[in-house]
CSV table of C-alpha atoms in Angstrom, one decimal:
chain,number,residue,atom,x,y,z
A,1,UNK,CA,-151.5,-52.3,-138.6
A,2,UNK,CA,-154.2,-53.2,-135.6
A,3,UNK,CA,-152.5,-55.1,-132.8
A,4,UNK,CA,-154.8,-56.1,-130.3
A,5,UNK,CA,-154.6,-55.1,-126.2
A,6,UNK,CA,-158.4,-56.0,-126.1
A,7,UNK,CA,-158.2,-59.7,-124.1
A,8,UNK,CA,-159.4,-59.0,-120.7
A,9,UNK,CA,-162.9,-58.4,-123.3
A,10,UNK,CA,-162.1,-61.3,-125.3
A,11,UNK,CA,-158.6,-63.2,-126.5
A,12,UNK,CA,-158.1,-62.4,-129.9
A,13,UNK,CA,-156.3,-64.0,-132.1
A,14,UNK,CA,-157.4,-67.6,-130.6
A,15,UNK,CA,-154.9,-70.6,-131.3
A,16,UNK,CA,-154.7,-72.0,-134.6
A,17,UNK,CA,-155.9,-75.5,-132.3
A,18,UNK,CA,-159.2,-73.8,-131.3
A,19,UNK,CA,-160.2,-72.5,-134.5
A,20,UNK,CA,-158.8,-76.4,-136.3
A,21,UNK,CA,-161.5,-77.7,-133.3
A,22,UNK,CA,-164.3,-75.2,-135.0
A,23,UNK,CA,-163.7,-76.0,-138.5
A,24,UNK,CA,-164.1,-79.9,-137.4
A,25,UNK,CA,-167.1,-79.2,-135.1
A,26,UNK,CA,-169.5,-77.5,-138.4
A,27,UNK,CA,-168.8,-81.0,-140.2
A,28,UNK,CA,-168.2,-83.6,-137.3
A,29,UNK,CA,-171.2,-83.4,-134.5
A,30,UNK,CA,-174.7,-83.7,-134.4
A,31,UNK,CA,-176.7,-82.5,-131.7
A,32,UNK,CA,-175.1,-84.1,-128.0
A,33,UNK,CA,-177.4,-85.7,-126.3
A,34,UNK,CA,-180.0,-86.1,-128.2
A,35,UNK,CA,-180.0,-89.4,-130.3
A,36,UNK,CA,-177.7,-93.4,-130.3
A,37,UNK,CA,-177.1,-91.7,-134.8
A,38,UNK,CA,-173.1,-91.4,-135.2
A,39,UNK,CA,-173.9,-87.5,-135.5
A,40,UNK,CA,-175.6,-86.9,-132.1
A,41,UNK,CA,-173.3,-90.0,-130.7
A,42,UNK,CA,-169.8,-88.2,-131.5
A,43,UNK,CA,-171.5,-84.7,-130.1
A,44,UNK,CA,-172.4,-86.6,-126.8
A,45,UNK,CA,-168.4,-87.9,-127.2
A,46,UNK,CA,-167.7,-84.0,-127.5
A,47,UNK,CA,-169.6,-82.4,-124.7
A,48,UNK,CA,-168.3,-86.0,-122.1
A,49,UNK,CA,-164.9,-85.3,-122.9
A,50,UNK,CA,-164.6,-81.4,-122.4
A,51,UNK,CA,-166.5,-82.1,-118.8
A,52,UNK,CA,-163.9,-84.1,-117.9
A,53,UNK,CA,-160.8,-81.6,-119.0
A,54,UNK,CA,-162.5,-79.2,-117.5
A,55,UNK,CA,-163.6,-81.3,-113.9
A,56,UNK,CA,-159.6,-82.0,-114.1
A,57,UNK,CA,-158.2,-78.6,-115.0
A,58,UNK,CA,-160.4,-76.9,-112.5
A,59,UNK,CA,-160.5,-80.4,-109.5
A,60,UNK,CA,-164.4,-81.0,-109.9
A,61,UNK,CA,-167.3,-83.9,-110.8
A,62,UNK,CA,-167.1,-84.1,-114.9
A,63,UNK,CA,-171.2,-83.9,-113.7
A,64,UNK,CA,-170.5,-80.9,-112.3
A,65,UNK,CA,-169.6,-78.7,-114.7
A,66,UNK,CA,-172.8,-77.0,-116.2
A,67,UNK,CA,-171.8,-75.2,-119.7
A,68,UNK,CA,-173.4,-72.2,-120.6
A,69,UNK,CA,-173.9,-69.5,-123.2
A,70,UNK,CA,-170.8,-67.0,-120.8
A,71,UNK,CA,-169.7,-66.3,-117.5
A,72,UNK,CA,-173.1,-63.5,-117.1
A,73,UNK,CA,-174.8,-66.9,-117.9
A,74,UNK,CA,-172.9,-69.5,-115.2
A,75,UNK,CA,-173.5,-66.3,-112.8
A,76,UNK,CA,-177.2,-65.6,-112.8
A,77,UNK,CA,-178.1,-69.5,-112.8
A,78,UNK,CA,-175.6,-69.9,-109.9
A,79,UNK,CA,-177.3,-66.2,-107.8
A,80,UNK,CA,-181.0,-66.5,-108.5
A,81,UNK,CA,-180.5,-70.1,-107.5
A,82,UNK,CA,-179.0,-69.7,-104.2
A,83,UNK,CA,-180.6,-66.6,-103.3
A,84,UNK,CA,-184.3,-68.4,-104.4
A,85,UNK,CA,-185.5,-68.6,-101.2
A,86,UNK,CA,-183.8,-65.4,-99.6
A,87,UNK,CA,-181.5,-64.1,-97.2
A,88,UNK,CA,-178.4,-61.9,-97.5
A,89,UNK,CA,-175.3,-61.7,-99.7
A,90,UNK,CA,-172.2,-60.3,-99.5
A,91,UNK,CA,-170.9,-58.8,-103.1
A,92,UNK,CA,-167.1,-56.8,-103.0
A,93,UNK,CA,-167.0,-53.2,-104.9
A,94,UNK,CA,-164.5,-54.9,-107.4
A,95,UNK,CA,-167.6,-57.2,-109.5
A,96,UNK,CA,-168.9,-56.7,-112.6
A,97,UNK,CA,-172.4,-55.8,-113.4
A,98,UNK,CA,-172.4,-59.9,-114.4
A,99,UNK,CA,-172.4,-60.1,-110.6
A,100,UNK,CA,-174.5,-56.6,-108.7
A,101,UNK,CA,-177.1,-56.2,-111.8
A,102,UNK,CA,-179.0,-59.8,-110.5
A,103,UNK,CA,-177.8,-58.9,-106.7
A,104,UNK,CA,-178.9,-55.8,-107.4
A,105,UNK,CA,-182.5,-56.8,-109.5
A,106,UNK,CA,-183.0,-59.4,-106.2
A,107,UNK,CA,-182.8,-56.4,-104.0
A,108,UNK,CA,-185.3,-54.3,-105.5
A,109,UNK,CA,-187.5,-57.1,-105.7
A,110,UNK,CA,-187.7,-57.2,-101.8
A,111,UNK,CA,-186.6,-60.7,-102.3
A,112,UNK,CA,-183.1,-60.6,-100.8
A,113,UNK,CA,-180.6,-57.7,-99.1
A,114,UNK,CA,-177.0,-56.7,-99.3
A,115,UNK,CA,-174.1,-55.4,-99.1
A,116,UNK,CA,-170.9,-54.3,-101.0
A,117,UNK,CA,-167.4,-55.3,-99.1
A,118,UNK,CA,-164.5,-52.8,-99.7
A,119,UNK,CA,-161.5,-53.8,-101.3
A,120,UNK,CA,-158.1,-52.1,-100.0
A,121,UNK,CA,-154.2,-53.6,-101.5
A,122,UNK,CA,-154.2,-55.4,-97.6
A,123,UNK,CA,-155.7,-58.5,-97.7
A,124,UNK,CA,-155.7,-58.7,-94.3
A,125,UNK,CA,-158.1,-55.8,-94.8
A,126,UNK,CA,-160.3,-57.5,-97.4
A,127,UNK,CA,-160.7,-60.4,-95.6
A,128,UNK,CA,-161.9,-58.4,-92.4
A,129,UNK,CA,-164.4,-56.1,-94.3
A,130,UNK,CA,-166.2,-58.9,-96.2
A,131,UNK,CA,-166.4,-61.4,-91.9
A,132,UNK,CA,-167.7,-57.9,-90.4
A,133,UNK,CA,-170.2,-57.7,-93.0
A,134,UNK,CA,-171.7,-61.5,-92.5
A,135,UNK,CA,-174.9,-61.3,-90.4
A,136,UNK,CA,-176.9,-64.9,-89.3
A,137,UNK,CA,-179.6,-65.0,-92.5
A,138,UNK,CA,-176.0,-64.6,-95.1
A,139,UNK,CA,-176.5,-67.0,-97.2
A,140,UNK,CA,-173.6,-66.6,-99.9
A,141,UNK,CA,-170.0,-64.6,-100.1
A,142,UNK,CA,-170.6,-63.6,-104.0
A,143,UNK,CA,-166.6,-62.6,-104.8
A,144,UNK,CA,-165.0,-61.8,-108.3
A,145,UNK,CA,-161.2,-63.2,-108.1
A,146,UNK,CA,-159.3,-60.8,-109.7
A,147,UNK,CA,-161.1,-57.5,-111.0
A,148,UNK,CA,-161.3,-57.0,-114.7
A,149,UNK,CA,-161.2,-53.3,-114.0
A,150,UNK,CA,-157.6,-53.2,-112.1
A,151,UNK,CA,-156.0,-56.3,-112.1
A,152,UNK,CA,-156.5,-56.9,-108.7
A,153,UNK,CA,-156.5,-60.5,-107.5
A,154,UNK,CA,-158.5,-60.3,-104.6
A,155,UNK,CA,-157.4,-63.5,-101.4
A,156,UNK,CA,-160.0,-65.2,-102.8
A,157,UNK,CA,-158.9,-68.9,-101.1
A,158,UNK,CA,-158.8,-67.1,-98.0
A,159,UNK,CA,-162.5,-65.6,-98.6
A,160,UNK,CA,-163.3,-69.2,-99.6
A,161,UNK,CA,-161.8,-70.5,-96.6
A,162,UNK,CA,-164.4,-67.9,-94.4
A,163,UNK,CA,-166.6,-68.7,-96.0
A,164,UNK,CA,-166.7,-72.9,-95.4
A,165,UNK,CA,-165.6,-72.4,-91.8
A,166,UNK,CA,-169.2,-70.1,-91.8
A,167,UNK,CA,-170.9,-72.5,-93.7
A,168,UNK,CA,-172.1,-70.5,-96.3
A,169,UNK,CA,-171.8,-70.9,-100.4
A,170,UNK,CA,-168.8,-69.3,-102.0
A,171,UNK,CA,-169.6,-68.0,-105.8
A,172,UNK,CA,-166.4,-67.1,-107.5
A,173,UNK,CA,-166.1,-65.3,-110.7
A,174,UNK,CA,-163.4,-66.5,-112.2
A,175,UNK,CA,-163.8,-64.7,-116.1
A,176,UNK,CA,-160.1,-62.9,-115.1
A,177,UNK,CA,-158.3,-65.7,-113.2
A,178,UNK,CA,-159.2,-69.2,-115.2
A,179,UNK,CA,-156.7,-70.0,-117.9
A,180,UNK,CA,-154.6,-67.9,-115.4
A,181,UNK,CA,-153.8,-68.6,-112.0
A,182,UNK,CA,-154.2,-72.2,-111.1
A,183,UNK,CA,-158.1,-72.9,-109.6
A,184,UNK,CA,-158.8,-75.5,-107.2
A,185,UNK,CA,-162.6,-76.0,-106.2
A,186,UNK,CA,-161.8,-78.2,-103.4
A,187,UNK,CA,-158.7,-76.3,-102.0
A,188,UNK,CA,-159.8,-73.2,-102.4
A,189,UNK,CA,-162.7,-73.4,-100.9
A,190,UNK,CA,-165.2,-72.4,-103.8
A,191,UNK,CA,-168.6,-74.1,-103.4
A,192,UNK,CA,-169.6,-72.5,-107.6
A,193,UNK,CA,-167.3,-71.5,-110.1
A,194,UNK,CA,-167.9,-69.1,-112.9
A,195,UNK,CA,-166.3,-68.1,-115.9
A,196,UNK,CA,-166.0,-67.2,-119.1
A,197,UNK,CA,-165.0,-69.6,-122.0
A,198,UNK,CA,-163.8,-66.8,-124.4
A,199,UNK,CA,-160.9,-64.9,-122.3
A,200,UNK,CA,-158.0,-66.5,-121.1
A,201,UNK,CA,-159.6,-70.7,-121.8
A,202,UNK,CA,-159.2,-69.2,-125.3
A,203,UNK,CA,-163.0,-70.9,-126.4
A,204,UNK,CA,-164.8,-68.5,-128.5
A,205,UNK,CA,-167.8,-66.4,-128.3
A,206,UNK,CA,-170.6,-67.7,-125.9
A,207,UNK,CA,-169.4,-69.8,-124.5
A,208,UNK,CA,-169.2,-70.2,-120.5
A,209,UNK,CA,-169.0,-72.1,-117.6
A,210,UNK,CA,-170.9,-72.9,-113.9
A,211,UNK,CA,-168.5,-75.8,-111.5
A,212,UNK,CA,-170.0,-76.5,-108.5
A,213,UNK,CA,-168.5,-78.8,-105.8
A,214,UNK,CA,-171.8,-79.8,-105.5
A,215,UNK,CA,-172.3,-78.6,-101.8
A,216,UNK,CA,-174.8,-76.5,-102.5
A,217,UNK,CA,-177.5,-76.9,-105.4
A,218,UNK,CA,-179.3,-75.0,-107.9
A,219,UNK,CA,-182.3,-75.3,-108.9
A,220,UNK,CA,-183.2,-74.9,-112.7
A,221,UNK,CA,-184.1,-71.2,-113.8
A,222,UNK,CA,-185.0,-72.4,-117.4
A,223,UNK,CA,-187.0,-75.2,-118.3
A,224,UNK,CA,-187.1,-77.1,-122.1
A,225,UNK,CA,-185.6,-80.5,-123.4
A,226,UNK,CA,-182.4,-81.7,-121.6
A,227,UNK,CA,-182.0,-85.0,-123.6
A,228,UNK,CA,-183.2,-86.5,-120.4
A,229,UNK,CA,-186.1,-88.3,-118.1
A,230,UNK,CA,-188.1,-86.1,-121.3
A,231,UNK,CA,-191.9,-87.7,-120.1
A,232,UNK,CA,-191.6,-85.8,-116.8
A,233,UNK,CA,-192.8,-82.3,-116.6
A,234,UNK,CA,-190.4,-81.0,-114.7
A,235,UNK,CA,-186.7,-80.5,-115.3
A,236,UNK,CA,-184.3,-82.9,-114.0
A,237,UNK,CA,-183.1,-81.9,-110.7
A,238,UNK,CA,-179.5,-83.2,-111.1
A,239,UNK,CA,-176.7,-81.7,-113.0
A,240,UNK,CA,-175.4,-80.6,-115.5
A,241,UNK,CA,-178.6,-81.6,-117.5
A,242,UNK,CA,-181.3,-79.2,-114.5
A,243,UNK,CA,-178.8,-76.1,-115.9
A,244,UNK,CA,-178.9,-77.3,-119.5
A,245,UNK,CA,-181.6,-76.6,-121.3
A,246,UNK,CA,-182.0,-76.5,-125.0
A,247,UNK,CA,-179.5,-77.6,-127.2
A,248,UNK,CA,-175.3,-76.9,-126.3
A,249,UNK,CA,-173.7,-74.9,-127.8
A,250,UNK,CA,-171.5,-77.6,-129.5
A,251,UNK,CA,-168.4,-75.6,-131.4
A,252,UNK,CA,-168.6,-73.8,-129.0
A,253,UNK,CA,-168.0,-76.6,-126.9
A,254,UNK,CA,-164.6,-78.0,-129.6
A,255,UNK,CA,-163.8,-74.7,-128.6
A,256,UNK,CA,-163.3,-74.6,-125.4
A,257,UNK,CA,-162.0,-78.6,-125.1
A,258,UNK,CA,-158.9,-77.7,-127.9
A,259,UNK,CA,-158.6,-73.7,-125.4
A,260,UNK,CA,-157.9,-75.9,-122.4
A,261,UNK,CA,-155.9,-77.6,-124.0
A,262,UNK,CA,-154.1,-75.2,-125.5
A,263,UNK,CA,-153.5,-73.9,-121.9
A,264,UNK,CA,-152.3,-77.6,-120.7
A,265,UNK,CA,-149.4,-77.4,-123.6
A,266,UNK,CA,-148.5,-74.1,-123.0
A,267,UNK,CA,-148.3,-74.2,-119.2
A,268,UNK,CA,-150.6,-71.6,-117.0
A,269,UNK,CA,-147.3,-70.9,-115.3
A,270,UNK,CA,-145.3,-70.0,-118.7
A,271,UNK,CA,-148.2,-67.5,-120.0
A,272,UNK,CA,-148.8,-66.1,-116.8
A,273,UNK,CA,-145.8,-65.1,-116.4
A,274,UNK,CA,-145.4,-64.1,-120.0
A,275,UNK,CA,-148.1,-61.8,-120.0
A,276,UNK,CA,-147.0,-60.3,-116.6
A,277,UNK,CA,-143.2,-59.3,-117.8
A,278,UNK,CA,-145.9,-56.9,-120.9
A,279,UNK,CA,-147.5,-55.5,-117.9
A,280,UNK,CA,-144.5,-54.6,-116.6
A,281,UNK,CA,-142.5,-53.7,-119.4
A,282,UNK,CA,-145.7,-51.4,-120.2
A,283,UNK,CA,-145.6,-50.0,-116.9
A,284,UNK,CA,-142.4,-48.9,-116.2
A,285,UNK,CA,-142.7,-47.9,-119.7
A,286,UNK,CA,-145.6,-45.7,-118.9
A,287,UNK,CA,-144.6,-44.6,-115.7
A,288,UNK,CA,-141.8,-41.9,-117.4
A,289,UNK,CA,-144.3,-40.4,-118.8
A,290,UNK,CA,-145.6,-37.4,-116.1
A,291,UNK,CA,-149.1,-37.3,-117.5
A,292,UNK,CA,-150.1,-40.4,-117.6
A,293,UNK,CA,-152.1,-42.1,-114.0
A,294,UNK,CA,-151.2,-46.4,-113.6
A,295,UNK,CA,-154.1,-48.0,-111.3
A,296,UNK,CA,-152.0,-50.2,-109.5
A,297,UNK,CA,-150.5,-50.8,-105.8
A,298,UNK,CA,-147.1,-52.3,-105.3
A,299,UNK,CA,-148.6,-54.0,-102.2
A,300,UNK,CA,-151.9,-56.1,-104.2
A,301,UNK,CA,-151.0,-58.3,-106.5
A,302,UNK,CA,-152.3,-58.8,-110.2
A,303,UNK,CA,-153.1,-61.1,-113.5
A,304,UNK,CA,-152.2,-58.9,-116.8
A,305,UNK,CA,-154.0,-56.2,-116.6
A,306,UNK,CA,-152.9,-52.7,-116.1
A,307,UNK,CA,-155.3,-49.5,-116.2
A,308,UNK,CA,-154.5,-46.1,-116.9
A,309,UNK,CA,-155.6,-42.5,-117.9
A,310,UNK,CA,-154.2,-39.6,-119.4
A,311,UNK,CA,-154.3,-35.9,-117.5
A,312,UNK,CA,-156.4,-34.2,-119.7
A,313,UNK,CA,-158.2,-36.7,-122.2
A,314,UNK,CA,-161.1,-39.0,-120.8
A,315,UNK,CA,-160.3,-42.6,-120.8
A,316,UNK,CA,-162.6,-42.6,-124.9
A,317,UNK,CA,-160.3,-40.3,-125.6
A,318,UNK,CA,-157.1,-41.5,-125.1
A,319,UNK,CA,-158.3,-45.1,-126.3
A,320,UNK,CA,-160.1,-43.5,-129.7
A,321,UNK,CA,-156.3,-41.8,-130.2
A,322,UNK,CA,-155.1,-45.0,-129.9
A,323,UNK,CA,-157.4,-47.1,-131.6
A,324,UNK,CA,-157.3,-44.5,-135.0
A,325,UNK,CA,-153.5,-45.6,-134.7
A,326,UNK,CA,-154.8,-49.6,-134.9
A,327,UNK,CA,-154.1,-50.6,-130.9
A,328,UNK,CA,-157.5,-52.1,-129.6
A,329,UNK,CA,-158.1,-51.6,-125.8
A,330,UNK,CA,-160.8,-50.9,-123.8
A,331,UNK,CA,-161.8,-47.6,-122.1
A,332,UNK,CA,-165.0,-47.0,-120.2
A,333,UNK,CA,-166.7,-48.4,-117.0
A,334,UNK,CA,-165.9,-51.9,-118.2
A,335,UNK,CA,-169.3,-53.3,-117.3
A,336,UNK,CA,-168.1,-52.4,-113.3
A,337,UNK,CA,-169.5,-48.8,-112.4
A,338,UNK,CA,-168.5,-49.8,-108.4
A,339,UNK,CA,-164.9,-50.6,-109.5
A,340,UNK,CA,-164.7,-46.7,-110.8
A,341,UNK,CA,-166.7,-45.4,-108.2
A,342,UNK,CA,-163.8,-47.1,-106.0
A,343,UNK,CA,-161.1,-45.7,-108.2
A,344,UNK,CA,-162.9,-42.5,-108.7
A,345,UNK,CA,-162.8,-42.1,-112.2
A,346,UNK,CA,-165.9,-41.6,-113.2
A,347,UNK,CA,-166.5,-38.1,-112.7
A,348,UNK,CA,-163.1,-36.8,-114.6
A,349,UNK,CA,-161.9,-39.7,-116.5
A,350,UNK,CA,-165.1,-41.2,-117.7
A,351,UNK,CA,-163.5,-44.6,-117.0
A,352,UNK,CA,-160.4,-46.1,-117.5
A,353,UNK,CA,-158.3,-47.5,-120.6
A,354,UNK,CA,-157.6,-51.1,-120.2
A,355,UNK,CA,-154.6,-52.4,-121.6
A,356,UNK,CA,-154.8,-56.6,-121.6
A,357,UNK,CA,-151.8,-58.3,-123.2
A,358,UNK,CA,-152.5,-62.2,-124.3
A,359,UNK,CA,-149.9,-64.8,-124.5
A,360,UNK,CA,-149.9,-63.5,-128.7
A,361,UNK,CA,-148.8,-60.5,-126.8
A,362,UNK,CA,-145.1,-59.3,-128.9
A,363,UNK,CA,-142.7,-56.9,-125.6
A,364,UNK,CA,-141.8,-54.9,-130.0
A,365,UNK,CA,-145.9,-54.1,-129.7
A,366,UNK,CA,-146.0,-53.0,-126.2
A,367,UNK,CA,-143.6,-50.4,-126.8
A,368,UNK,CA,-145.2,-49.6,-129.7
A,369,UNK,CA,-147.7,-49.3,-128.0
A,370,UNK,CA,-146.1,-47.0,-125.5
A,371,UNK,CA,-144.1,-45.1,-127.8
A,372,UNK,CA,-147.7,-44.1,-129.3
A,373,UNK,CA,-149.3,-42.7,-125.6
A,374,UNK,CA,-145.8,-40.6,-125.1
A,375,UNK,CA,-146.6,-38.8,-129.0
A,376,UNK,CA,-150.5,-38.0,-127.7
A,377,UNK,CA,-149.2,-35.8,-125.6
B,1,UNK,CA,-177.1,-109.7,-119.5
B,2,UNK,CA,-177.7,-106.8,-116.7
B,3,UNK,CA,-178.4,-103.0,-117.6
B,4,UNK,CA,-177.0,-100.3,-115.5
B,5,UNK,CA,-180.0,-97.1,-115.6
B,6,UNK,CA,-179.0,-93.8,-115.0
B,7,UNK,CA,-181.3,-90.8,-114.9
B,8,UNK,CA,-178.0,-88.8,-117.3
B,9,UNK,CA,-175.9,-88.9,-119.5
B,10,UNK,CA,-173.3,-87.9,-118.3
B,11,UNK,CA,-173.0,-90.3,-115.4
B,12,UNK,CA,-173.5,-93.1,-117.7
B,13,UNK,CA,-170.5,-91.7,-119.8
B,14,UNK,CA,-168.4,-91.2,-116.7
B,15,UNK,CA,-170.1,-94.6,-115.2
B,16,UNK,CA,-168.0,-96.2,-118.8
B,17,UNK,CA,-165.1,-94.7,-118.0
B,18,UNK,CA,-164.6,-96.2,-114.8
B,19,UNK,CA,-165.5,-99.7,-116.1
B,20,UNK,CA,-163.1,-99.4,-118.7
B,21,UNK,CA,-160.1,-97.9,-116.0
B,22,UNK,CA,-160.8,-101.2,-114.7
B,23,UNK,CA,-160.4,-102.9,-116.9
B,24,UNK,CA,-164.3,-103.9,-118.2
B,25,UNK,CA,-165.7,-102.7,-121.8
B,26,UNK,CA,-169.5,-101.8,-121.6
B,27,UNK,CA,-171.7,-100.7,-124.6
B,28,UNK,CA,-174.1,-97.2,-124.4
B,29,UNK,CA,-177.2,-96.9,-124.9
B,30,UNK,CA,-180.3,-95.1,-124.8
B,31,UNK,CA,-182.9,-96.4,-123.2
B,32,UNK,CA,-186.9,-94.4,-123.9
B,33,UNK,CA,-189.8,-95.7,-121.5
B,34,UNK,CA,-193.4,-94.7,-121.8
B,35,UNK,CA,-193.1,-93.3,-117.9
B,36,UNK,CA,-190.2,-91.5,-117.7
B,37,UNK,CA,-188.3,-91.1,-121.2
B,38,UNK,CA,-185.2,-91.0,-122.4
B,39,UNK,CA,-182.4,-92.7,-119.8
B,40,UNK,CA,-178.9,-94.2,-120.4
B,41,UNK,CA,-177.8,-97.9,-119.9
B,42,UNK,CA,-174.6,-99.8,-119.6
B,43,UNK,CA,-175.1,-103.4,-121.1
B,44,UNK,CA,-173.2,-105.4,-118.9
B,45,UNK,CA,-173.0,-109.2,-120.6
B,46,UNK,CA,-169.2,-109.9,-118.6
B,47,UNK,CA,-168.2,-110.6,-115.2
B,48,UNK,CA,-171.8,-109.2,-114.4
B,49,UNK,CA,-171.2,-109.9,-110.8
B,50,UNK,CA,-167.7,-108.1,-110.5
B,51,UNK,CA,-169.0,-104.6,-112.6
B,52,UNK,CA,-172.0,-104.6,-110.2
B,53,UNK,CA,-170.5,-104.3,-107.7
B,54,UNK,CA,-168.3,-101.8,-108.5
B,55,UNK,CA,-171.0,-99.7,-109.4
B,56,UNK,CA,-172.9,-100.5,-107.0
B,57,UNK,CA,-170.0,-98.9,-104.2
B,58,UNK,CA,-169.3,-95.5,-106.2
B,59,UNK,CA,-172.7,-94.7,-108.2
B,60,UNK,CA,-176.5,-94.6,-107.0
B,61,UNK,CA,-177.5,-97.1,-110.0
B,62,UNK,CA,-180.9,-98.8,-110.9
B,63,UNK,CA,-180.8,-102.3,-112.2
B,64,UNK,CA,-182.1,-104.4,-115.4
B,65,UNK,CA,-181.1,-107.8,-115.2
B,66,UNK,CA,-182.5,-110.8,-118.3
B,67,UNK,CA,-183.8,-113.7,-116.9
B,68,UNK,CA,-181.8,-115.6,-120.3
């Protein structure tokens, strides 16, 4: 028996449509944008149609959709590009290392300064915490839309509005939100959205996307072939070519194309509802076990992620016991140490255990999991 | 025939789709010049004037016109 509840790391299994698209890609596509023969042409058509699907999904323009290797890759482009000339930046204490580390590296090299906004369960307080850190030299707010540790949804639309009012760039990490929550670059005032393709967008690993609203230019950080203006010594200065040096991951792009179509067919609201119902069932069952600590607050809103611990056991010990029983749950710091320090889970538990269902998770398996946790005591 | 030239394949495809939505068909071609390397063109053989006006209003585009 193997039951996966580690879908916040990568969704597993993938929809049948995605597996089919990957198989088809292996026998159908050549290198996109590198020729006018049939294989290259098919590849180019796939790439463009996927840009269109993504642009429509997030309300952007197709040429502002950049394919990357993962969300970290996209965030590095956005962060290092926007802060190339230095300045000050604000992040939240819920950030993943994909945000925290590039920011820290820039600060360590003396190029930028940064501040960390505290996140509470109050939207008003969160906004105030961001607003009071804005300085005359603040270039950007970089914030996750939803925490990969607790699942807490930040008031990202209001943070975006704040950035628009102050004319600073809002870079949003949508890794745990895209495909679960409706996100609209224009309405939500997001300047650059970075996300993974292999989580709730149901593509395969090795896929990520950077989507820009075109208002802030992002200089290329990597140079190489782009299939355009190739006689020039410099990278093209227009998107997406500026940020897509080298051959694109066509198999991954085919999977992302099929993954987003799967979400559209299933309905994002239905996905959110079904996964949230499993989280509620899980929390209600866990509340009956006195040794369990759940890291949720009634006032906050969450994507379908629940972090918990068992008193007397480290997170790794709990997840290790569950793994032996066939359950896949991620334990530890989840590459988000700032969040764990804020939750005070580091010393006692060395992190948390994370329950993250997908659209393919079932009530029966959630029930089995809680029964197994209950029997650990 | 005239050719609308774009530096990026993405923009050329977007323009091609835009024209198709407006009822005009055109072929996308890859153009290589010694000075700039690869660019992308839309070959327009019919209704050239209308197509040019449509594209000019929406895209930054360079034109190559055959005199014949």
